[in-house]
Amino acid sequence: MNKVHFIRPLIEKYQRSVPRYTSYPTADKFQLSFESQKIVTQITELSPKNPLSLYIHIPFCNTLCLFCGCNKIITNDKSKIDIYLDYLEREIQLYVSLLTHTPQVVQLHFGGGSPSWMSEAQISRIMNVLRRYFNLDNADEIAMEIDPRHSDEQYVRHLKKEGFSRISLGIQDFDPIVQKAVNRIQSFTDSNAILEAAHKYNFKSTNVDLIYGLPFQTLSSFSSTIDTIIKMHPERIALFNYAHIPSLLMPQTRIKDNDLPPSNVKLDILQMSVEKLIDAGYLFIGMDHFALQDDSLSQALQNGTLQRNFQGYSTFKDLNMLSFGVSSIGMINNHYYQNAKDLDGYYLNINNNTLPIIRGYQLSQDDIIRQHIIQKIMCQFKLNFNEIETLHNINFNHYFNNEVSALKILSQDGLIELSDNEFTVTNGGRFLIRNIAVVFDQYFNTTQPHRYSKSI
């Protein structure tokens, strides 16, 4: 499906703050009372037959982008990264010591921060550590988030040498006025050089992150950015809505509310962007993601295997994810866990030879059912009630009596097509997929909307 119905009245009606559902329950529901021993038990029970996904959080950046909501540490002292890598290896050792086999890894992702702030030598160092404790021979994807301001073709070539197959570039906006307002001055030349290098060295896929709703953005200026991105021809594009939450993110207090584009202009920008990307041959994956027709993400959407995890939309199904580094989030079987969010707490735990887990969550049977449903809605854009009944041994209409009533309202408004046994998200409803998924979120608190970004 490559035709998109952008229905303004519908979008305006359902414009509210809702979770992005990279997990269910969402991370803000994780509990400080969670015992890390539960993760120890789950690790020891991992089967050699089940491959893993790995996430490595590198929190360091050399500059502060005012819009950013990530866990980051601003420094120009790369010796701090060396110390951090020491602790990363010790954390990995703590996990691997619980296993009797060498885990097979099919997906590895470096996020941040700016993981590309690591030097080439530091990249090789952490990759050697990972190969020492994990089998990466059959890894289908090794990916890194790249900041083009401190990367070049040589850096990309080194990543390829180390086995990387996908990179994601943060660009946000090419307009110099917008860049100055968010403290991220980044030239087209630097960004394009990274994409060209990735294509030159035959990376499987490239992604570009854009943000609409930043200060001083206009329809005309962002249209120019979209035109430029289309010419650069990345395989994937993520078009995020800027979440302005200065009450939670201190750097955003330096962005003035009056400098942000009004809501009607934001919708103009989004509509223009979507129409141009679709006309340029990108498939609308859902929510805010686009991919070229022959990219694996588009193929996963079309064959019904699309998944969603902490990195967003993915082609990898039912993987346990081990996550390492400060603030990182992982999942083993039906248990989520998150590491300490500050370096001191992270280092202290490892110095005490304990997993640096600060909080977590064990899913109940009800959570598992709702998690499955939300994953179906977010990735397959439809839900068959009989399938849920058979898999979870419930009567759908009885179990979800209140939710069915809410679905009827969504159907009346045109977000879904509802029958007795299933519903399908409409073309126009794809933009508001989070508003549909939230129907099945029993923890969603409408009195705390500031915790989440707006759906559009």
Short mmCIF file of C-alpha atoms in Angstrom, two decimals:
data_model
loop_
_atom_site.label_atom_id
_atom_site.label_comp_id
_atom_site.label_asym_id
_atom_site.label_seq_id
_atom_site.Cartn_x
_atom_site.Cartn_y
_atom_site.Cartn_z
CA MET A 1 0.00 0.00 0.00
CA ASN A 2 1.67 3.18 -1.18
CA LYS A 3 -1.29 5.54 -1.27
CA VAL A 4 -1.85 7.57 1.87
CA HIS A 5 -4.99 9.43 2.87
CA PHE A 6 -4.01 12.44 4.96
CA ILE A 7 -7.31 13.38 6.62
CA ARG A 8 -6.72 16.68 8.43
CA PRO A 9 -9.92 16.81 10.53
CA LEU A 10 -9.29 13.27 11.77
CA ILE A 11 -5.68 14.01 12.66
CA GLU A 12 -6.62 17.25 14.41
CA LYS A 13 -9.28 15.47 16.47
CA TYR A 14 -6.96 12.71 17.67
CA GLN A 15 -3.88 14.88 18.23
CA ARG A 16 -2.82 13.96 21.78
CA SER A 17 0.12 12.60 23.74
CA VAL A 18 0.33 8.80 23.64
CA PRO A 19 3.16 6.24 23.93
CA ARG A 20 5.24 5.10 20.96
CA TYR A 21 5.00 1.46 22.13
CA THR A 22 8.56 0.32 21.66
CA SER A 23 7.55 -1.88 24.59
CA TYR A 24 4.45 -2.82 26.53
CA PRO A 25 4.14 -1.92 29.31
CA THR A 26 6.04 1.26 28.49
CA ALA A 27 9.33 2.00 30.25
CA ASP A 28 7.79 4.55 32.62
CA LYS A 29 5.91 1.64 34.23
CA PHE A 30 9.09 -0.24 35.13
CA GLN A 31 9.43 -0.74 38.88
CA LEU A 32 12.29 0.20 41.20
CA SER A 33 11.32 -2.76 43.38
CA PHE A 34 12.21 -5.16 40.58
CA GLU A 35 14.82 -7.70 41.73
CA SER A 36 17.80 -8.14 39.38
CA GLN A 37 17.98 -11.79 40.50
CA LYS A 38 15.00 -12.41 38.21
CA ILE A 39 17.16 -11.47 35.22
CA VAL A 40 19.96 -13.70 36.51
CA THR A 41 17.51 -16.61 36.55
CA GLN A 42 16.25 -15.82 33.06
CA ILE A 43 19.80 -15.61 31.69
CA THR A 44 20.76 -19.00 33.09
CA GLU A 45 17.72 -20.54 31.40
CA LEU A 46 18.49 -19.18 27.91
CA SER A 47 18.65 -21.91 25.31
CA PRO A 48 21.59 -22.17 22.85
CA LYS A 49 18.94 -22.63 20.15
CA ASN A 50 17.56 -19.11 20.64
CA PRO A 51 19.67 -16.32 19.07
CA LEU A 52 19.98 -12.92 20.72
CA SER A 53 19.73 -9.26 19.87
CA LEU A 54 22.31 -6.99 21.53
CA TYR A 55 22.07 -3.28 22.28
CA ILE A 56 25.09 -1.21 23.34
CA HIS A 57 24.47 2.29 24.72
CA ILE A 58 27.30 4.77 24.18
CA PRO A 59 26.18 7.96 25.97
CA PHE A 60 28.96 10.34 24.89
CA CYS A 61 28.53 13.33 22.56
CA ASN A 62 30.81 16.27 21.86
CA THR A 63 27.98 18.82 21.57
CA LEU A 64 24.54 19.28 23.11
CA CYS A 65 21.60 19.23 20.67
CA LEU A 66 18.82 21.14 22.42
CA PHE A 67 15.99 18.97 21.09
CA CYS A 68 17.52 15.68 22.26
CA GLY A 69 15.79 13.49 24.82
CA CYS A 70 18.42 10.74 24.92
CA ASN A 71 20.61 9.82 27.86
CA LYS A 72 23.88 11.56 26.96
CA ILE A 73 27.13 12.91 28.43
CA ILE A 74 28.80 15.86 26.72
CA THR A 75 32.60 15.58 26.62
CA ASN A 76 35.59 16.14 24.36
CA ASP A 77 37.76 13.85 26.48
CA LYS A 78 37.79 10.51 24.69
CA SER A 79 39.72 8.89 27.53
CA LYS A 80 36.36 8.82 29.32
CA ILE A 81 35.12 6.53 26.56
CA ASP A 82 38.05 4.17 27.21
CA ILE A 83 37.07 3.97 30.89
CA TYR A 84 33.47 3.35 29.89
CA LEU A 85 34.52 0.52 27.56
CA ASP A 86 36.38 -1.06 30.48
CA TYR A 87 33.13 -1.20 32.39
CA LEU A 88 31.15 -2.35 29.38
CA GLU A 89 33.40 -5.39 29.09
CA ARG A 90 33.04 -6.12 32.79
CA GLU A 91 29.25 -5.90 32.49
CA ILE A 92 29.28 -8.27 29.52
CA GLN A 93 31.43 -10.68 31.54
CA LEU A 94 28.86 -10.65 34.35
CA TYR A 95 26.16 -11.80 31.93
CA VAL A 96 28.21 -14.31 29.98
CA SER A 97 29.45 -15.94 33.22
CA LEU A 98 25.85 -17.05 33.80
CA LEU A 99 25.77 -19.03 30.53
CA THR A 100 27.12 -22.44 29.64
CA HIS A 101 27.21 -21.69 25.92
CA THR A 102 28.41 -18.97 23.55
CA PRO A 103 25.30 -17.02 22.52
CA GLN A 104 24.48 -16.62 18.84
CA VAL A 105 23.73 -13.02 17.87
CA VAL A 106 21.60 -12.05 14.87
CA GLN A 107 21.21 -8.33 15.57
CA LEU A 108 23.57 -5.79 17.16
CA HIS A 109 22.79 -2.11 17.55
CA PHE A 110 24.90 0.76 18.91
CA GLY A 111 22.87 3.75 20.12
CA GLY A 112 23.50 6.84 22.19
CA GLY A 113 24.45 9.55 22.66
CA SER A 114 26.67 9.47 19.64
CA PRO A 115 28.35 6.07 19.32
CA SER A 116 30.27 7.46 16.34
CA TRP A 117 32.10 9.72 18.82
CA MET A 118 34.16 6.60 19.51
CA SER A 119 37.43 6.51 17.61
CA GLU A 120 38.16 3.79 15.07
CA ALA A 121 40.43 2.13 17.63
CA GLN A 122 37.63 2.19 20.21
CA ILE A 123 35.22 0.69 17.68
CA SER A 124 37.64 -2.16 17.06
CA ARG A 125 38.14 -2.60 20.78
CA ILE A 126 34.43 -3.04 21.61
CA MET A 127 33.86 -5.26 18.58
CA ASN A 128 36.75 -7.51 19.68
CA VAL A 129 35.16 -7.73 23.13
CA LEU A 130 31.81 -8.71 21.65
CA ARG A 131 33.38 -11.35 19.40
CA ARG A 132 35.21 -12.75 22.41
CA TYR A 133 31.96 -13.44 24.27
CA PHE A 134 29.37 -13.82 21.50
CA ASN A 135 29.18 -15.52 18.12
CA LEU A 136 28.60 -12.75 15.56
CA ASP A 137 29.32 -14.92 12.51
CA ASN A 138 25.65 -15.10 11.53
CA ALA A 139 24.65 -11.59 12.58
CA ASP A 140 22.22 -10.37 9.93
CA GLU A 141 22.46 -6.76 11.06
CA ILE A 142 25.14 -4.76 12.87
CA ALA A 143 24.06 -1.13 13.04
CA MET A 144 25.22 2.19 14.44
CA GLU A 145 23.79 5.67 14.82
CA ILE A 146 26.13 8.13 13.09
CA ASP A 147 26.72 11.84 13.63
CA PRO A 148 28.10 13.11 10.29
CA ARG A 149 29.77 16.07 12.00
CA HIS A 150 32.58 13.89 13.31
CA SER A 151 32.55 11.02 10.78
CA ASP A 152 33.93 10.63 7.27
CA GLU A 153 34.38 8.05 4.51
CA GLN A 154 37.36 6.48 6.30
CA TYR A 155 35.21 6.00 9.40
CA VAL A 156 32.45 4.32 7.38
CA ARG A 157 35.02 2.07 5.69
CA HIS A 158 36.31 1.06 9.12
CA LEU A 159 32.77 0.20 10.24
CA LYS A 160 32.37 -2.02 7.19
CA LYS A 161 35.67 -3.72 8.00
CA GLU A 162 34.36 -4.43 11.51
CA GLY A 163 31.22 -6.06 10.14
CA PHE A 164 28.68 -3.24 10.28
CA SER A 165 25.89 -3.51 7.71
CA ARG A 166 23.55 -0.60 8.48
CA ILE A 167 23.96 2.99 9.65
CA SER A 168 21.49 5.64 10.72
CA LEU A 169 22.24 9.35 10.29
CA GLY A 170 20.83 12.09 12.46
CA ILE A 171 20.13 15.03 10.15
CA GLN A 172 16.89 16.58 11.51
CA ASP A 173 16.84 19.63 9.19
CA PHE A 174 19.24 21.25 6.72
CA ASP A 175 17.99 24.80 7.24
CA PRO A 176 20.80 26.85 8.89
CA ILE A 177 18.37 28.96 10.94
CA VAL A 178 16.79 25.85 12.43
CA GLN A 179 20.18 24.24 13.00
CA LYS A 180 21.42 27.26 14.91
CA ALA A 181 18.27 27.32 17.06
CA VAL A 182 18.79 23.70 18.17
CA ASN A 183 22.61 23.94 18.40
CA ARG A 184 23.31 21.41 15.66
CA ILE A 185 25.22 22.96 12.78
CA GLN A 186 25.57 20.24 10.16
CA SER A 187 26.37 20.69 6.48
CA PHE A 188 24.85 18.84 3.56
CA THR A 189 28.38 18.00 2.41
CA ASP A 190 29.24 16.12 5.60
CA SER A 191 25.92 14.25 5.70
CA ASN A 192 25.95 13.31 2.04
CA ALA A 193 29.54 12.06 2.27
CA ILE A 194 28.48 9.50 4.88
CA LEU A 195 25.58 8.23 2.77
CA GLU A 196 27.72 8.02 -0.34
CA ALA A 197 30.37 6.10 1.60
CA ALA A 198 27.76 3.67 2.91
CA HIS A 199 26.57 3.00 -0.62
CA LYS A 200 30.16 2.75 -1.87
CA TYR A 201 31.00 0.07 0.70
CA ASN A 202 27.74 -1.82 0.09
CA PHE A 203 25.97 -1.36 3.41
CA LYS A 204 22.65 -3.23 3.39
CA SER A 205 20.65 -0.20 4.41
CA THR A 206 20.92 3.43 5.47
CA ASN A 207 18.47 5.45 7.53
CA VAL A 208 18.05 9.20 7.95
CA ASP A 209 16.34 10.78 10.96
CA LEU A 210 14.37 13.99 10.39
CA ILE A 211 12.36 16.04 12.88
CA TYR A 212 9.42 18.31 12.09
CA GLY A 213 8.16 20.89 14.58
CA LEU A 214 11.57 22.38 15.41
CA PRO A 215 11.92 26.15 16.03
CA PHE A 216 11.70 28.42 12.97
CA GLN A 217 10.71 25.61 10.62
CA THR A 218 8.42 26.65 7.78
CA LEU A 219 6.64 24.70 5.09
CA SER A 220 9.00 26.14 2.48
CA SER A 221 12.22 25.51 4.40
CA PHE A 222 11.39 21.92 5.33
CA SER A 223 10.19 21.23 1.80
CA SER A 224 13.72 22.06 0.68
CA THR A 225 15.13 19.63 3.26
CA ILE A 226 12.81 16.85 2.03
CA ASP A 227 13.82 17.49 -1.58
CA THR A 228 17.47 17.21 -0.58
CA ILE A 229 16.92 13.99 1.36
CA ILE A 230 15.11 12.41 -1.60
CA LYS A 231 18.10 13.20 -3.81
CA MET A 232 20.41 11.61 -1.22
CA HIS A 233 18.31 8.44 -1.55
CA PRO A 234 18.63 6.69 1.84
CA GLU A 235 16.85 3.32 2.04
CA ARG A 236 14.89 4.37 5.14
CA ILE A 237 13.62 7.65 6.57
CA ALA A 238 12.27 8.32 10.04
CA LEU A 239 10.21 11.52 10.22
CA PHE A 240 9.76 12.26 13.91
CA ASN A 241 7.47 14.77 15.55
CA TYR A 242 9.49 17.01 17.87
CA ALA A 243 8.41 16.32 21.44
CA HIS A 244 8.76 19.60 23.34
CA ILE A 245 8.83 18.57 27.01
CA PRO A 246 11.00 21.17 28.78
CA SER A 247 9.57 20.14 32.15
CA LEU A 248 11.34 16.79 31.73
CA LEU A 249 14.23 17.70 29.41
CA MET A 250 16.28 20.61 30.74
CA PRO A 251 18.09 21.50 27.45
CA GLN A 252 14.72 22.16 25.84
CA THR A 253 14.15 25.11 28.18
CA ARG A 254 16.49 27.00 25.83
CA ILE A 255 13.94 26.54 23.02
CA LYS A 256 11.24 29.20 23.23
CA ASP A 257 7.63 28.15 22.75
CA ASN A 258 6.98 31.15 20.52
CA ASP A 259 9.68 29.99 18.09
CA LEU A 260 7.97 26.67 17.44
CA PRO A 261 5.73 26.36 14.37
CA PRO A 262 2.00 26.39 15.23
CA SER A 263 0.09 23.13 15.01
CA ASN A 264 -1.50 23.90 11.63
CA VAL A 265 1.95 24.59 10.12
CA LYS A 266 3.28 21.35 11.61
CA LEU A 267 0.47 19.47 9.89
CA ASP A 268 1.22 21.29 6.63
CA ILE A 269 4.86 20.22 6.95
CA LEU A 270 3.92 16.63 7.69
CA GLN A 271 1.43 16.38 4.86
CA MET A 272 3.90 17.87 2.38
CA SER A 273 6.66 15.53 3.55
CA VAL A 274 4.52 12.41 3.31
CA GLU A 275 3.24 13.26 -0.15
CA LYS A 276 6.74 13.97 -1.47
CA LEU A 277 8.22 10.80 0.01
CA ILE A 278 5.41 8.64 -1.38
CA ASP A 279 5.78 10.24 -4.82
CA ALA A 280 9.53 9.53 -4.64
CA GLY A 281 8.90 5.80 -4.21
CA TYR A 282 9.05 5.40 -0.44
CA LEU A 283 6.57 3.05 1.20
CA PHE A 284 4.78 4.38 4.29
CA ILE A 285 5.64 1.78 6.93
CA GLY A 286 3.54 3.29 9.66
CA MET A 287 3.48 6.08 12.23
CA ASP A 288 6.59 8.01 11.07
CA HIS A 289 8.72 5.51 9.13
CA PHE A 290 9.29 5.19 5.38
CA ALA A 291 11.39 2.79 3.31
CA LEU A 292 12.16 2.11 -0.33
CA GLN A 293 10.14 -0.70 -1.87
CA ASP A 294 13.02 -3.17 -2.00
CA ASP A 295 14.28 -2.51 1.53
CA SER A 296 13.87 -5.34 4.03
CA LEU A 297 11.61 -3.17 6.21
CA SER A 298 9.15 -2.69 3.34
CA GLN A 299 9.30 -6.39 2.53
CA ALA A 300 8.58 -7.24 6.18
CA LEU A 301 5.53 -4.97 6.11
CA GLN A 302 4.25 -6.55 2.92
CA ASN A 303 4.74 -10.17 4.03
CA GLY A 304 3.37 -9.61 7.53
CA THR A 305 6.60 -10.15 9.51
CA LEU A 306 7.22 -6.55 10.62
CA GLN A 307 8.16 -6.23 14.31
CA ARG A 308 8.64 -3.44 16.82
CA ASN A 309 11.20 -3.22 19.62
CA PHE A 310 13.23 -0.63 21.53
CA GLN A 311 14.96 0.46 18.31
CA GLY A 312 11.62 1.05 16.56
CA TYR A 313 10.37 -0.96 13.58
CA SER A 314 12.43 -4.07 12.94
CA THR A 315 12.56 -7.21 10.81
CA PHE A 316 13.62 -9.43 13.72
CA LYS A 317 10.96 -11.49 15.48
CA ASP A 318 10.69 -12.76 19.07
CA LEU A 319 14.28 -12.09 20.07
CA ASN A 320 15.57 -11.80 23.60
CA MET A 321 17.56 -8.58 23.83
CA LEU A 322 20.58 -8.19 26.07
CA SER A 323 21.41 -4.52 26.60
CA PHE A 324 24.63 -3.09 27.98
CA GLY A 325 25.68 0.34 29.15
CA VAL A 326 24.20 3.16 31.19
CA SER A 327 20.37 3.50 30.98
CA SER A 328 20.04 0.68 28.41
CA ILE A 329 16.85 -1.41 28.32
CA GLY A 330 16.71 -5.13 27.58
CA MET A 331 14.21 -7.95 27.61
CA ILE A 332 14.67 -11.61 28.51
CA ASN A 333 11.61 -13.83 28.08
CA ASN A 334 8.81 -11.88 29.83
CA HIS A 335 11.08 -9.65 31.88
CA TYR A 336 12.17 -6.09 31.05
CA TYR A 337 15.15 -4.51 32.76
CA GLN A 338 16.88 -1.13 32.70
CA ASN A 339 20.38 -0.20 33.83
CA ALA A 340 21.33 2.67 36.13
CA LYS A 341 20.82 5.98 34.35
CA ASP A 342 23.96 7.71 35.65
CA LEU A 343 27.61 6.75 35.28
CA ASP A 344 28.33 6.75 39.02
CA GLY A 345 25.53 4.28 39.73
CA TYR A 346 26.46 2.15 36.74
CA TYR A 347 30.15 2.01 37.70
CA LEU A 348 29.37 1.36 41.38
CA ASN A 349 27.29 -1.73 40.60
CA ILE A 350 29.92 -3.20 38.32
CA ASN A 351 32.67 -2.50 40.88
CA ASN A 352 30.55 -4.56 43.28
CA ASN A 353 30.29 -7.35 40.67
CA THR A 354 26.53 -6.94 40.44
CA LEU A 355 24.38 -6.33 37.38
CA PRO A 356 23.79 -2.55 37.10
CA ILE A 357 20.00 -3.00 36.91
CA ILE A 358 18.04 -0.20 38.56
CA ARG A 359 14.48 -1.20 37.67
CA GLY A 360 12.47 -3.66 35.64
CA TYR A 361 9.15 -5.35 35.07
CA GLN A 362 7.81 -8.89 34.98
CA LEU A 363 4.87 -9.21 32.60
CA SER A 364 1.65 -10.72 33.90
CA GLN A 365 -0.51 -12.95 31.72
CA ASP A 366 -2.73 -9.95 30.99
CA ASP A 367 0.34 -7.93 30.00
CA ILE A 368 1.41 -10.69 27.60
CA ILE A 369 -2.00 -10.70 25.93
CA ARG A 370 -2.06 -6.92 25.56
CA GLN A 371 1.57 -6.84 24.43
CA HIS A 372 0.72 -9.29 21.65
CA ILE A 373 -2.30 -7.24 20.59
CA ILE A 374 -0.43 -3.92 20.56
CA GLN A 375 2.40 -5.50 18.54
CA LYS A 376 -0.16 -6.75 16.01
CA ILE A 377 -1.79 -3.33 15.72
CA MET A 378 1.50 -1.43 15.42
CA CYS A 379 3.08 -3.82 12.89
CA GLN A 380 0.36 -5.66 10.96
CA PHE A 381 -2.23 -2.85 11.20
CA LYS A 382 -5.02 -5.31 11.84
CA LEU A 383 -6.29 -7.61 14.57
CA ASN A 384 -8.18 -10.89 14.29
CA PHE A 385 -10.17 -11.57 17.46
CA ASN A 386 -10.43 -15.33 16.85
CA GLU A 387 -6.65 -15.59 16.61
CA ILE A 388 -6.26 -13.88 19.99
CA GLU A 389 -8.92 -16.12 21.52
CA THR A 390 -7.22 -19.30 20.28
CA LEU A 391 -3.72 -18.25 21.29
CA HIS A 392 -4.59 -16.94 24.76
CA ASN A 393 -7.70 -19.02 25.60
CA ILE A 394 -10.02 -16.08 26.21
CA ASN A 395 -13.36 -14.80 24.95
CA PHE A 396 -12.28 -11.60 23.21
CA ASN A 397 -15.54 -9.63 23.48
CA HIS A 398 -15.95 -10.56 27.13
CA TYR A 399 -12.30 -9.98 28.10
CA PHE A 400 -12.10 -6.67 26.24
CA ASN A 401 -15.64 -5.41 26.70
CA ASN A 402 -14.60 -1.78 27.33
CA GLU A 403 -12.01 -1.87 24.56
CA VAL A 404 -14.57 -3.13 22.01
CA SER A 405 -16.76 -0.14 22.85
CA ALA A 406 -13.80 2.17 22.21
CA LEU A 407 -13.09 0.41 18.91
CA LYS A 408 -16.62 1.18 17.75
CA ILE A 409 -15.93 4.89 18.21
CA LEU A 410 -12.68 4.59 16.24
CA SER A 411 -14.63 2.80 13.52
CA GLN A 412 -17.25 5.55 13.38
CA ASP A 413 -14.47 8.12 12.99
CA GLY A 414 -12.83 6.15 10.18
CA LEU A 415 -9.60 5.05 11.87
CA ILE A 416 -10.47 1.36 11.52
CA GLU A 417 -12.84 -0.92 9.62
CA LEU A 418 -14.52 -3.06 12.27
CA SER A 419 -16.42 -6.34 11.88
CA ASP A 420 -17.59 -8.93 14.41
CA ASN A 421 -14.29 -10.83 14.39
CA GLU A 422 -11.57 -8.36 13.41
CA PHE A 423 -10.59 -4.85 12.51
CA THR A 424 -8.23 -3.37 9.94
CA VAL A 425 -6.57 0.02 10.25
CA THR A 426 -7.67 2.32 7.44
CA ASN A 427 -5.25 4.15 5.19
CA GLY A 428 -5.89 7.39 7.06
CA GLY A 429 -5.71 5.62 10.42
CA ARG A 430 -2.11 4.56 9.83
CA PHE A 431 -0.96 8.03 10.92
CA LEU A 432 -2.81 7.57 14.21
CA ILE A 433 -1.76 4.00 14.92
CA ARG A 434 -0.65 4.96 18.44
CA ASN A 435 -4.17 6.24 19.18
CA ILE A 436 -5.55 2.84 18.17
CA ALA A 437 -3.00 0.83 20.15
CA VAL A 438 -3.57 2.88 23.30
CA VAL A 439 -7.09 1.44 23.52
CA PHE A 440 -5.54 -1.80 24.82
CA ASP A 441 -3.10 -0.12 27.23
CA GLN A 442 -4.54 -0.65 30.70
CA TYR A 443 -1.82 1.52 32.29
CA PHE A 444 -2.26 4.61 30.16
CA ASN A 445 -2.96 7.59 32.39
CA THR A 446 -4.62 10.51 30.64
CA THR A 447 -3.67 12.79 33.58
CA GLN A 448 0.06 12.41 32.72
CA PRO A 449 0.19 13.12 28.96
CA HIS A 450 3.42 15.12 29.33
CA ARG A 451 5.32 11.83 29.54
CA TYR A 452 4.76 11.11 25.86
CA SER A 453 5.09 12.88 22.53
CA LYS A 454 1.98 13.81 20.55
CA SER A 455 0.82 11.27 17.99
CA ILE A 456 1.28 13.75 15.13
#
